[in-house]
Amino acid sequence: MDFNQSYRSFVLAIAQNKGIKNLVLTRGRNFARRFIAGDTLEEALRVVEALERDRIHAILDLLGEMVTSEAEARKFQGEIVRLVQAFGALPYPRYVALKLTQLGLDLSEDLAFALMQEILAEARKVDCFVRIDMEDSPRVEATLRVYKRLREAGFNNTGVVLQSYLKRSEQDLQDLIPLRTPVRIVKGAYKEPPEVAFQDKRMVDAQFMVLCKKALENGLYTAIASHDPQIIQEMKRWTAEKGIGRECFEFQLLYGVRRDEQKKLAAEGYTVRAYVPYGTDWYPYFSRRIAERPENLLFVARSLIQG
């Protein structure tokens, strides 16, 4: 296991400590706002307006995952429908992300499928795309099954995410090609065992490039979701060399991360989207962001000390 994987495992492990969690929730909120638009939909929509002034589009994500009751799942669905409707009232490209465990995937695939159908029907009215985020490895198979059922039901305004650190992802991509699935390629942010995930950063990066290039070669609209300068530069070079038009892919980066690069890519004429999360259930997402880079842990530690 290389340093990056060891660091991620360490941070994700201590993030589960109740004392650490309470400390971050009470004293780390200001730092969390670096990555999170705010608690409310209204705050998130103001961020959308600000991003659009720099020609950067937004992916809005109401934070929350792994609900434990149908009532919670239906509450999330109602809030996501409200998000879609509010976003639909703005004169910008509409794009929403969600996790199926928000909609009760752990309770019932049928429940998640039914709630997703209603969300996608509402999204279709306002030309909104809905990305199904991928979660940890035990939930990948169920997520893909629900996605395929939605496509069979006639919903084309949705797509999935593939994580390059999972060893299964290349085969998953192959299975998605006949559906012309819009894919988002990420490296992966969960703690996963060696049996299912590459533990060496070089392997993860190499697989990321393999997935992006294979998706594009097979005509899938591809979201290249990375902040890595080498990956971004290589994808710019490779797509130009292959004659793959800029309308076939886009770059996606996280809100609050490499803001200058987002503006630069947009100014160069690439489609750029910032992943903009909001909501009160921000701790799991925040923990994964801290686990990505040691510099983030130093910033949050300083923030906690200073209150």
C-alpha positions as YAML, in Angstrom:
chain: A
units: angstrom
residues:
- id: 1
  name: MET
  ca: [0.00, 0.00, 0.00]
- id: 2
  name: ASP
  ca: [1.51, 3.36, -1.01]
- id: 3
  name: PHE
  ca: [1.51, 6.54, 1.08]
- id: 4
  name: ASN
  ca: [-1.67, 7.94, -0.48]
- id: 5
  name: GLN
  ca: [-3.68, 4.83, 0.33]
- id: 6
  name: SER
  ca: [-2.22, 4.64, 3.85]
- id: 7
  name: TYR
  ca: [-3.09, 8.28, 4.46]
- id: 8
  name: ARG
  ca: [-6.63, 7.84, 3.16]
- id: 9
  name: SER
  ca: [-7.19, 4.74, 5.31]
- id: 10
  name: PHE
  ca: [-5.89, 6.57, 8.37]
- id: 11
  name: VAL
  ca: [-8.12, 9.63, 7.89]
- id: 12
  name: LEU
  ca: [-11.26, 7.66, 7.07]
- id: 13
  name: ALA
  ca: [-10.68, 5.48, 10.13]
- id: 14
  name: ILE
  ca: [-10.28, 8.36, 12.58]
- id: 15
  name: ALA
  ca: [-13.24, 10.15, 10.97]
- id: 16
  name: GLN
  ca: [-15.47, 7.41, 12.42]
- id: 17
  name: ASN
  ca: [-14.43, 8.32, 15.97]
- id: 18
  name: LYS
  ca: [-17.40, 9.99, 17.71]
- id: 19
  name: GLY
  ca: [-15.20, 12.47, 19.54]
- id: 20
  name: ILE
  ca: [-13.46, 13.56, 16.33]
- id: 21
  name: LYS
  ca: [-16.80, 13.81, 14.52]
- id: 22
  name: ASN
  ca: [-18.34, 15.99, 17.24]
- id: 23
  name: LEU
  ca: [-15.26, 18.23, 17.30]
- id: 24
  name: VAL
  ca: [-15.35, 18.75, 13.53]
- id: 25
  name: LEU
  ca: [-19.12, 19.33, 13.48]
- id: 26
  name: THR
  ca: [-18.90, 21.99, 16.17]
- id: 27
  name: ARG
  ca: [-15.63, 23.71, 15.33]
- id: 28
  name: GLY
  ca: [-14.74, 22.80, 11.74]
- id: 29
  name: ARG
  ca: [-17.80, 24.19, 10.01]
- id: 30
  name: ASN
  ca: [-16.05, 27.29, 8.67]
- id: 31
  name: PHE
  ca: [-13.39, 25.21, 6.97]
- id: 32
  name: ALA
  ca: [-16.03, 22.84, 5.58]
- id: 33
  name: ARG
  ca: [-17.52, 25.76, 3.70]
- id: 34
  name: ARG
  ca: [-14.46, 25.64, 1.47]
- id: 35
  name: PHE
  ca: [-15.96, 22.51, -0.09]
- id: 36
  name: ILE
  ca: [-19.69, 22.90, 0.64]
- id: 37
  name: ALA
  ca: [-21.98, 25.62, -0.72]
- id: 38
  name: GLY
  ca: [-24.06, 25.91, 2.44]
- id: 39
  name: ASP
  ca: [-26.89, 24.31, 4.35]
- id: 40
  name: THR
  ca: [-29.74, 25.37, 2.08]
- id: 41
  name: LEU
  ca: [-30.83, 25.13, -1.54]
- id: 42
  name: GLU
  ca: [-30.98, 28.91, -1.70]
- id: 43
  name: GLU
  ca: [-27.28, 29.15, -0.79]
- id: 44
  name: ALA
  ca: [-26.42, 26.53, -3.41]
- id: 45
  name: LEU
  ca: [-28.30, 28.43, -6.12]
- id: 46
  name: ARG
  ca: [-26.31, 31.58, -5.30]
- id: 47
  name: VAL
  ca: [-23.13, 29.55, -5.87]
- id: 48
  name: VAL
  ca: [-24.54, 28.45, -9.26]
- id: 49
  name: GLU
  ca: [-24.97, 32.11, -10.24]
- id: 50
  name: ALA
  ca: [-21.41, 32.94, -9.20]
- id: 51
  name: LEU
  ca: [-19.91, 29.98, -11.11]
- id: 52
  name: GLU
  ca: [-21.82, 30.83, -14.27]
- id: 53
  name: ARG
  ca: [-20.22, 34.28, -14.31]
- id: 54
  name: ASP
  ca: [-16.94, 32.42, -14.89]
- id: 55
  name: ARG
  ca: [-18.53, 30.14, -17.53]
- id: 56
  name: ILE
  ca: [-18.43, 27.19, -15.15]
- id: 57
  name: HIS
  ca: [-21.58, 25.09, -14.87]
- id: 58
  name: ALA
  ca: [-22.76, 23.48, -11.64]
- id: 59
  name: ILE
  ca: [-23.66, 19.98, -10.53]
- id: 60
  name: LEU
  ca: [-25.91, 20.35, -7.50]
- id: 61
  name: ASP
  ca: [-25.87, 17.61, -4.89]
- id: 62
  name: LEU
  ca: [-28.06, 17.52, -1.78]
- id: 63
  name: LEU
  ca: [-25.80, 15.78, 0.71]
- id: 64
  name: GLY
  ca: [-27.01, 12.64, 2.44]
- id: 65
  name: GLU
  ca: [-26.59, 8.89, 2.16]
- id: 66
  name: MET
  ca: [-27.44, 5.49, 3.64]
- id: 67
  name: VAL
  ca: [-30.90, 6.26, 4.99]
- id: 68
  name: THR
  ca: [-32.41, 3.68, 7.32]
- id: 69
  name: SER
  ca: [-36.14, 4.17, 6.75]
- id: 70
  name: GLU
  ca: [-38.55, 4.61, 3.88]
- id: 71
  name: ALA
  ca: [-39.76, 7.85, 5.46]
- id: 72
  name: GLU
  ca: [-36.22, 9.28, 5.25]
- id: 73
  name: ALA
  ca: [-35.90, 8.14, 1.63]
- id: 74
  name: ARG
  ca: [-39.17, 9.82, 0.66]
- id: 75
  name: LYS
  ca: [-38.14, 13.00, 2.46]
- id: 76
  name: PHE
  ca: [-34.90, 13.10, 0.46]
- id: 77
  name: GLN
  ca: [-36.83, 12.48, -2.73]
- id: 78
  name: GLY
  ca: [-39.10, 15.43, -1.99]
- id: 79
  name: GLU
  ca: [-36.11, 17.69, -1.42]
- id: 80
  name: ILE
  ca: [-34.41, 16.51, -4.61]
- id: 81
  name: VAL
  ca: [-37.58, 17.18, -6.61]
- id: 82
  name: ARG
  ca: [-37.64, 20.68, -5.09]
- id: 83
  name: LEU
  ca: [-33.99, 21.08, -6.12]
- id: 84
  name: VAL
  ca: [-34.77, 20.02, -9.71]
- id: 85
  name: GLN
  ca: [-37.68, 22.44, -9.94]
- id: 86
  name: ALA
  ca: [-35.70, 25.37, -8.52]
- id: 87
  name: PHE
  ca: [-32.72, 24.65, -10.77]
- id: 88
  name: GLY
  ca: [-35.10, 24.38, -13.70]
- id: 89
  name: ALA
  ca: [-36.19, 27.97, -13.14]
- id: 90
  name: LEU
  ca: [-32.65, 29.23, -13.82]
- id: 91
  name: PRO
  ca: [-31.36, 29.94, -17.36]
- id: 92
  name: TYR
  ca: [-28.38, 27.60, -17.06]
- id: 93
  name: PRO
  ca: [-27.57, 23.95, -17.85]
- id: 94
  name: ARG
  ca: [-29.29, 21.82, -15.20]
- id: 95
  name: TYR
  ca: [-27.40, 18.94, -13.68]
- id: 96
  name: VAL
  ca: [-28.06, 17.16, -10.38]
- id: 97
  name: ALA
  ca: [-26.21, 14.33, -8.62]
- id: 98
  name: LEU
  ca: [-27.55, 11.94, -6.01]
- id: 99
  name: LYS
  ca: [-26.79, 8.68, -4.25]
- id: 100
  name: LEU
  ca: [-29.20, 5.79, -4.39]
- id: 101
  name: THR
  ca: [-28.74, 5.10, -0.68]
- id: 102
  name: GLN
  ca: [-30.44, 8.48, -0.18]
- id: 103
  name: LEU
  ca: [-33.47, 6.89, -1.81]
- id: 104
  name: GLY
  ca: [-33.47, 3.69, 0.21]
- id: 105
  name: LEU
  ca: [-31.23, 1.41, -1.87]
- id: 106
  name: ASP
  ca: [-30.14, -0.42, 1.29]
- id: 107
  name: LEU
  ca: [-33.79, -1.04, 2.15]
- id: 108
  name: SER
  ca: [-35.06, -2.10, -1.26]
- id: 109
  name: GLU
  ca: [-33.91, -1.77, -4.85]
- id: 110
  name: ASP
  ca: [-37.56, -1.47, -5.85]
- id: 111
  name: LEU
  ca: [-37.99, 1.53, -3.56]
- id: 112
  name: ALA
  ca: [-34.91, 3.28, -4.95]
- id: 113
  name: PHE
  ca: [-36.05, 2.52, -8.50]
- id: 114
  name: ALA
  ca: [-39.56, 3.89, -7.89]
- id: 115
  name: LEU
  ca: [-38.32, 7.09, -6.25]
- id: 116
  name: MET
  ca: [-35.76, 7.60, -9.02]
- id: 117
  name: GLN
  ca: [-38.45, 7.25, -11.68]
- id: 118
  name: GLU
  ca: [-40.38, 10.14, -10.15]
- id: 119
  name: ILE
  ca: [-37.24, 12.29, -9.90]
- id: 120
  name: LEU
  ca: [-36.27, 11.60, -13.51]
- id: 121
  name: ALA
  ca: [-39.78, 12.33, -14.75]
- id: 122
  name: GLU
  ca: [-39.66, 15.71, -13.02]
- id: 123
  name: ALA
  ca: [-36.13, 16.35, -14.29]
- id: 124
  name: ARG
  ca: [-37.18, 15.60, -17.86]
- id: 125
  name: LYS
  ca: [-39.70, 18.44, -17.71]
- id: 126
  name: VAL
  ca: [-36.91, 21.00, -17.21]
- id: 127
  name: ASP
  ca: [-34.18, 19.32, -19.29]
- id: 128
  name: CYS
  ca: [-32.19, 18.33, -16.20]
- id: 129
  name: PHE
  ca: [-29.60, 15.55, -16.20]
- id: 130
  name: VAL
  ca: [-29.38, 13.38, -13.08]
- id: 131
  name: ARG
  ca: [-26.11, 11.63, -12.30]
- id: 132
  name: ILE
  ca: [-26.24, 8.56, -10.07]
- id: 133
  name: ASP
  ca: [-23.12, 8.73, -7.94]
- id: 134
  name: MET
  ca: [-21.29, 5.50, -7.20]
- id: 135
  name: GLU
  ca: [-20.81, 4.53, -3.59]
- id: 136
  name: ASP
  ca: [-18.64, 1.91, -1.90]
- id: 137
  name: SER
  ca: [-17.97, -1.46, -3.53]
- id: 138
  name: PRO
  ca: [-20.74, -3.51, -1.82]
- id: 139
  name: ARG
  ca: [-23.31, -1.21, -3.46]
- id: 140
  name: VAL
  ca: [-21.92, -1.08, -6.98]
- id: 141
  name: GLU
  ca: [-23.85, -4.05, -8.36]
- id: 142
  name: ALA
  ca: [-27.19, -2.86, -7.00]
- id: 143
  name: THR
  ca: [-26.57, 0.68, -8.27]
- id: 144
  name: LEU
  ca: [-25.89, -0.60, -11.78]
- id: 145
  name: ARG
  ca: [-28.98, -2.83, -11.70]
- id: 146
  name: VAL
  ca: [-31.21, 0.12, -10.79]
- id: 147
  name: TYR
  ca: [-29.60, 2.25, -13.49]
- id: 148
  name: LYS
  ca: [-30.22, -0.39, -16.15]
- id: 149
  name: ARG
  ca: [-33.86, -0.73, -15.04]
- id: 150
  name: LEU
  ca: [-34.29, 3.02, -15.40]
- id: 151
  name: ARG
  ca: [-32.90, 2.92, -18.92]
- id: 152
  name: GLU
  ca: [-35.25, 0.05, -19.78]
- id: 153
  name: ALA
  ca: [-38.10, 2.23, -18.46]
- id: 154
  name: GLY
  ca: [-37.19, 4.87, -21.04]
- id: 155
  name: PHE
  ca: [-35.19, 7.36, -18.96]
- id: 156
  name: ASN
  ca: [-32.22, 8.68, -20.92]
- id: 157
  name: ASN
  ca: [-31.54, 11.73, -18.73]
- id: 158
  name: THR
  ca: [-29.34, 9.83, -16.32]
- id: 159
  name: GLY
  ca: [-25.88, 8.26, -16.12]
- id: 160
  name: VAL
  ca: [-23.52, 6.57, -13.69]
- id: 161
  name: VAL
  ca: [-20.05, 6.92, -12.19]
- id: 162
  name: LEU
  ca: [-17.16, 4.46, -12.48]
- id: 163
  name: GLN
  ca: [-14.29, 4.45, -9.99]
- id: 164
  name: SER
  ca: [-10.88, 3.67, -11.40]
- id: 165
  name: TYR
  ca: [-9.55, 2.13, -8.18]
- id: 166
  name: LEU
  ca: [-12.11, -0.68, -8.38]
- id: 167
  name: LYS
  ca: [-10.79, -3.67, -10.29]
- id: 168
  name: ARG
  ca: [-14.22, -4.41, -11.73]
- id: 169
  name: SER
  ca: [-14.72, -1.02, -13.40]
- id: 170
  name: GLU
  ca: [-13.29, -1.87, -16.83]
- id: 171
  name: GLN
  ca: [-15.76, -4.74, -17.20]
- id: 172
  name: ASP
  ca: [-18.57, -2.53, -15.90]
- id: 173
  name: LEU
  ca: [-17.70, 0.01, -18.58]
- id: 174
  name: GLN
  ca: [-17.78, -2.70, -21.25]
- id: 175
  name: ASP
  ca: [-21.27, -3.69, -20.09]
- id: 176
  name: LEU
  ca: [-22.47, -0.06, -20.27]
- id: 177
  name: ILE
  ca: [-21.26, 0.62, -23.81]
- id: 178
  name: PRO
  ca: [-24.32, -0.89, -25.57]
- id: 179
  name: LEU
  ca: [-26.57, 1.43, -23.53]
- id: 180
  name: ARG
  ca: [-24.60, 4.51, -24.71]
- id: 181
  name: THR
  ca: [-24.30, 5.40, -21.04]
- id: 182
  name: PRO
  ca: [-23.00, 8.88, -20.13]
- id: 183
  name: VAL
  ca: [-20.20, 8.05, -17.70]
- id: 184
  name: ARG
  ca: [-18.32, 10.02, -15.10]
- id: 185
  name: ILE
  ca: [-14.84, 8.65, -14.37]
- id: 186
  name: VAL
  ca: [-13.41, 9.25, -10.90]
- id: 187
  name: LYS
  ca: [-10.56, 7.71, -8.96]
- id: 188
  name: GLY
  ca: [-12.65, 6.74, -5.91]
- id: 189
  name: ALA
  ca: [-12.79, 8.07, -2.37]
- id: 190
  name: TYR
  ca: [-13.91, 5.19, -0.15]
- id: 191
  name: LYS
  ca: [-11.74, 2.88, 1.92]
- id: 192
  name: GLU
  ca: [-11.66, -0.39, -0.03]
- id: 193
  name: PRO
  ca: [-9.79, -3.69, 0.55]
- id: 194
  name: PRO
  ca: [-7.03, -4.94, -1.79]
- id: 195
  name: GLU
  ca: [-9.28, -7.74, -3.03]
- id: 196
  name: VAL
  ca: [-11.52, -5.28, -4.86]
- id: 197
  name: ALA
  ca: [-9.44, -2.11, -5.30]
- id: 198
  name: PHE
  ca: [-6.00, -1.14, -6.52]
- id: 199
  name: GLN
  ca: [-3.93, 0.17, -3.63]
- id: 200
  name: ASP
  ca: [-1.14, 1.80, -5.63]
- id: 201
  name: LYS
  ca: [-1.76, 5.36, -6.86]
- id: 202
  name: ARG
  ca: [0.05, 4.68, -10.12]
- id: 203
  name: MET
  ca: [-2.31, 1.81, -10.90]
- id: 204
  name: VAL
  ca: [-5.35, 3.93, -10.02]
- id: 205
  name: ASP
  ca: [-4.14, 6.75, -12.28]
- id: 206
  name: ALA
  ca: [-3.34, 4.36, -15.12]
- id: 207
  name: GLN
  ca: [-6.78, 2.76, -14.87]
- id: 208
  name: PHE
  ca: [-8.38, 6.21, -14.85]
- id: 209
  name: MET
  ca: [-6.80, 6.94, -18.23]
- id: 210
  name: VAL
  ca: [-7.79, 3.53, -19.60]
- id: 211
  name: LEU
  ca: [-11.44, 4.07, -18.62]
- id: 212
  name: CYS
  ca: [-11.62, 7.61, -20.02]
- id: 213
  name: LYS
  ca: [-10.05, 6.65, -23.33]
- id: 214
  name: LYS
  ca: [-12.10, 3.48, -23.73]
- id: 215
  name: ALA
  ca: [-15.33, 5.36, -23.01]
- id: 216
  name: LEU
  ca: [-14.50, 8.07, -25.55]
- id: 217
  name: GLU
  ca: [-13.33, 5.60, -28.20]
- id: 218
  name: ASN
  ca: [-16.71, 3.89, -27.89]
- id: 219
  name: GLY
  ca: [-18.67, 7.11, -28.26]
- id: 220
  name: LEU
  ca: [-19.80, 7.55, -24.66]
- id: 221
  name: TYR
  ca: [-20.16, 11.12, -23.43]
- id: 222
  name: THR
  ca: [-17.49, 11.22, -20.74]
- id: 223
  name: ALA
  ca: [-17.06, 13.38, -17.67]
- id: 224
  name: ILE
  ca: [-13.37, 13.45, -16.76]
- id: 225
  name: ALA
  ca: [-13.50, 14.07, -13.02]
- id: 226
  name: SER
  ca: [-9.98, 14.75, -11.79]
- id: 227
  name: HIS
  ca: [-7.90, 17.60, -10.40]
- id: 228
  name: ASP
  ca: [-4.65, 15.91, -11.42]
- id: 229
  name: PRO
  ca: [-2.76, 18.33, -13.76]
- id: 230
  name: GLN
  ca: [-1.05, 15.45, -15.58]
- id: 231
  name: ILE
  ca: [-4.33, 13.67, -16.26]
- id: 232
  name: ILE
  ca: [-6.04, 16.84, -17.46]
- id: 233
  name: GLN
  ca: [-3.14, 17.68, -19.76]
- id: 234
  name: GLU
  ca: [-2.95, 14.16, -21.16]
- id: 235
  name: MET
  ca: [-6.69, 14.07, -21.89]
- id: 236
  name: LYS
  ca: [-6.46, 17.42, -23.65]
- id: 237
  name: ARG
  ca: [-3.54, 16.14, -25.73]
- id: 238
  name: TRP
  ca: [-5.05, 12.72, -26.48]
- id: 239
  name: THR
  ca: [-8.49, 13.97, -27.49]
- id: 240
  name: ALA
  ca: [-6.93, 16.54, -29.82]
- id: 241
  name: GLU
  ca: [-4.66, 13.89, -31.35]
- id: 242
  name: LYS
  ca: [-7.60, 11.51, -31.88]
- id: 243
  name: GLY
  ca: [-9.85, 14.20, -33.29]
- id: 244
  name: ILE
  ca: [-12.39, 13.76, -30.50]
- id: 245
  name: GLY
  ca: [-14.42, 16.96, -30.34]
- id: 246
  name: ARG
  ca: [-14.85, 18.94, -27.16]
- id: 247
  name: GLU
  ca: [-18.59, 18.31, -27.39]
- id: 248
  name: CYS
  ca: [-17.89, 14.64, -26.55]
- id: 249
  name: PHE
  ca: [-16.50, 15.18, -23.06]
- id: 250
  name: GLU
  ca: [-16.18, 17.62, -20.20]
- id: 251
  name: PHE
  ca: [-13.99, 18.25, -17.19]
- id: 252
  name: GLN
  ca: [-15.51, 18.04, -13.73]
- id: 253
  name: LEU
  ca: [-13.86, 19.35, -10.58]
- id: 254
  name: LEU
  ca: [-15.00, 19.75, -7.01]
- id: 255
  name: TYR
  ca: [-16.33, 23.04, -5.71]
- id: 256
  name: GLY
  ca: [-13.56, 24.79, -3.77]
- id: 257
  name: VAL
  ca: [-10.72, 22.80, -5.34]
- id: 258
  name: ARG
  ca: [-8.37, 24.23, -8.01]
- id: 259
  name: ARG
  ca: [-10.63, 27.18, -8.77]
- id: 260
  name: ASP
  ca: [-8.05, 28.78, -11.06]
- id: 261
  name: GLU
  ca: [-7.82, 25.59, -13.14]
- id: 262
  name: GLN
  ca: [-11.60, 25.53, -13.52]
- id: 263
  name: LYS
  ca: [-11.59, 29.10, -14.84]
- id: 264
  name: LYS
  ca: [-8.63, 28.37, -17.12]
- id: 265
  name: LEU
  ca: [-10.26, 25.32, -18.71]
- id: 266
  name: ALA
  ca: [-13.52, 27.21, -19.24]
- id: 267
  name: ALA
  ca: [-11.63, 30.11, -20.83]
- id: 268
  name: GLU
  ca: [-9.96, 27.62, -23.20]
- id: 269
  name: GLY
  ca: [-13.39, 26.56, -24.44]
- id: 270
  name: TYR
  ca: [-13.83, 23.26, -22.60]
- id: 271
  name: THR
  ca: [-17.07, 22.38, -20.86]
- id: 272
  name: VAL
  ca: [-16.37, 22.59, -17.14]
- id: 273
  name: ARG
  ca: [-18.63, 21.66, -14.26]
- id: 274
  name: ALA
  ca: [-18.06, 22.14, -10.56]
- id: 275
  name: TYR
  ca: [-19.57, 19.57, -8.21]
- id: 276
  name: VAL
  ca: [-21.47, 21.73, -5.71]
- id: 277
  name: PRO
  ca: [-22.71, 19.91, -2.59]
- id: 278
  name: TYR
  ca: [-24.98, 21.49, 0.00]
- id: 279
  name: GLY
  ca: [-27.02, 20.45, 3.02]
- id: 280
  name: THR
  ca: [-26.65, 19.78, 6.71]
- id: 281
  name: ASP
  ca: [-25.49, 16.16, 6.35]
- id: 282
  name: TRP
  ca: [-22.00, 17.19, 5.22]
- id: 283
  name: TYR
  ca: [-19.67, 15.23, 7.50]
- id: 284
  name: PRO
  ca: [-19.24, 12.02, 5.40]
- id: 285
  name: TYR
  ca: [-18.55, 14.02, 2.24]
- id: 286
  name: PHE
  ca: [-16.19, 16.36, 4.11]
- id: 287
  name: SER
  ca: [-14.28, 13.39, 5.57]
- id: 288
  name: ARG
  ca: [-13.65, 11.96, 2.12]
- id: 289
  name: ARG
  ca: [-12.35, 15.33, 0.88]
- id: 290
  name: ILE
  ca: [-9.92, 15.54, 3.82]
- id: 291
  name: ALA
  ca: [-8.78, 11.99, 3.08]
- id: 292
  name: GLU
  ca: [-7.78, 12.94, -0.45]
- id: 293
  name: ARG
  ca: [-4.91, 15.27, 0.38]
- id: 294
  name: PRO
  ca: [-2.65, 15.66, 3.47]
- id: 295
  name: GLU
  ca: [-2.74, 19.44, 2.95]
- id: 296
  name: ASN
  ca: [-6.47, 19.40, 3.65]
- id: 297
  name: LEU
  ca: [-5.92, 17.71, 7.01]
- id: 298
  name: LEU
  ca: [-3.42, 20.42, 8.00]
- id: 299
  name: PHE
  ca: [-5.93, 23.12, 7.09]
- id: 300
  name: VAL
  ca: [-8.73, 21.57, 9.11]
- id: 301
  name: ALA
  ca: [-6.44, 20.97, 12.11]
- id: 302
  name: ARG
  ca: [-5.51, 24.65, 12.06]
- id: 303
  name: SER
  ca: [-9.16, 25.58, 11.79]
- id: 304
  name: LEU
  ca: [-10.08, 23.43, 14.79]
- id: 305
  name: ILE
  ca: [-7.30, 24.92, 16.91]
- id: 306
  name: GLN
  ca: [-8.34, 28.44, 16.01]
- id: 307
  name: GLY
  ca: [-12.04, 27.65, 16.50]
...
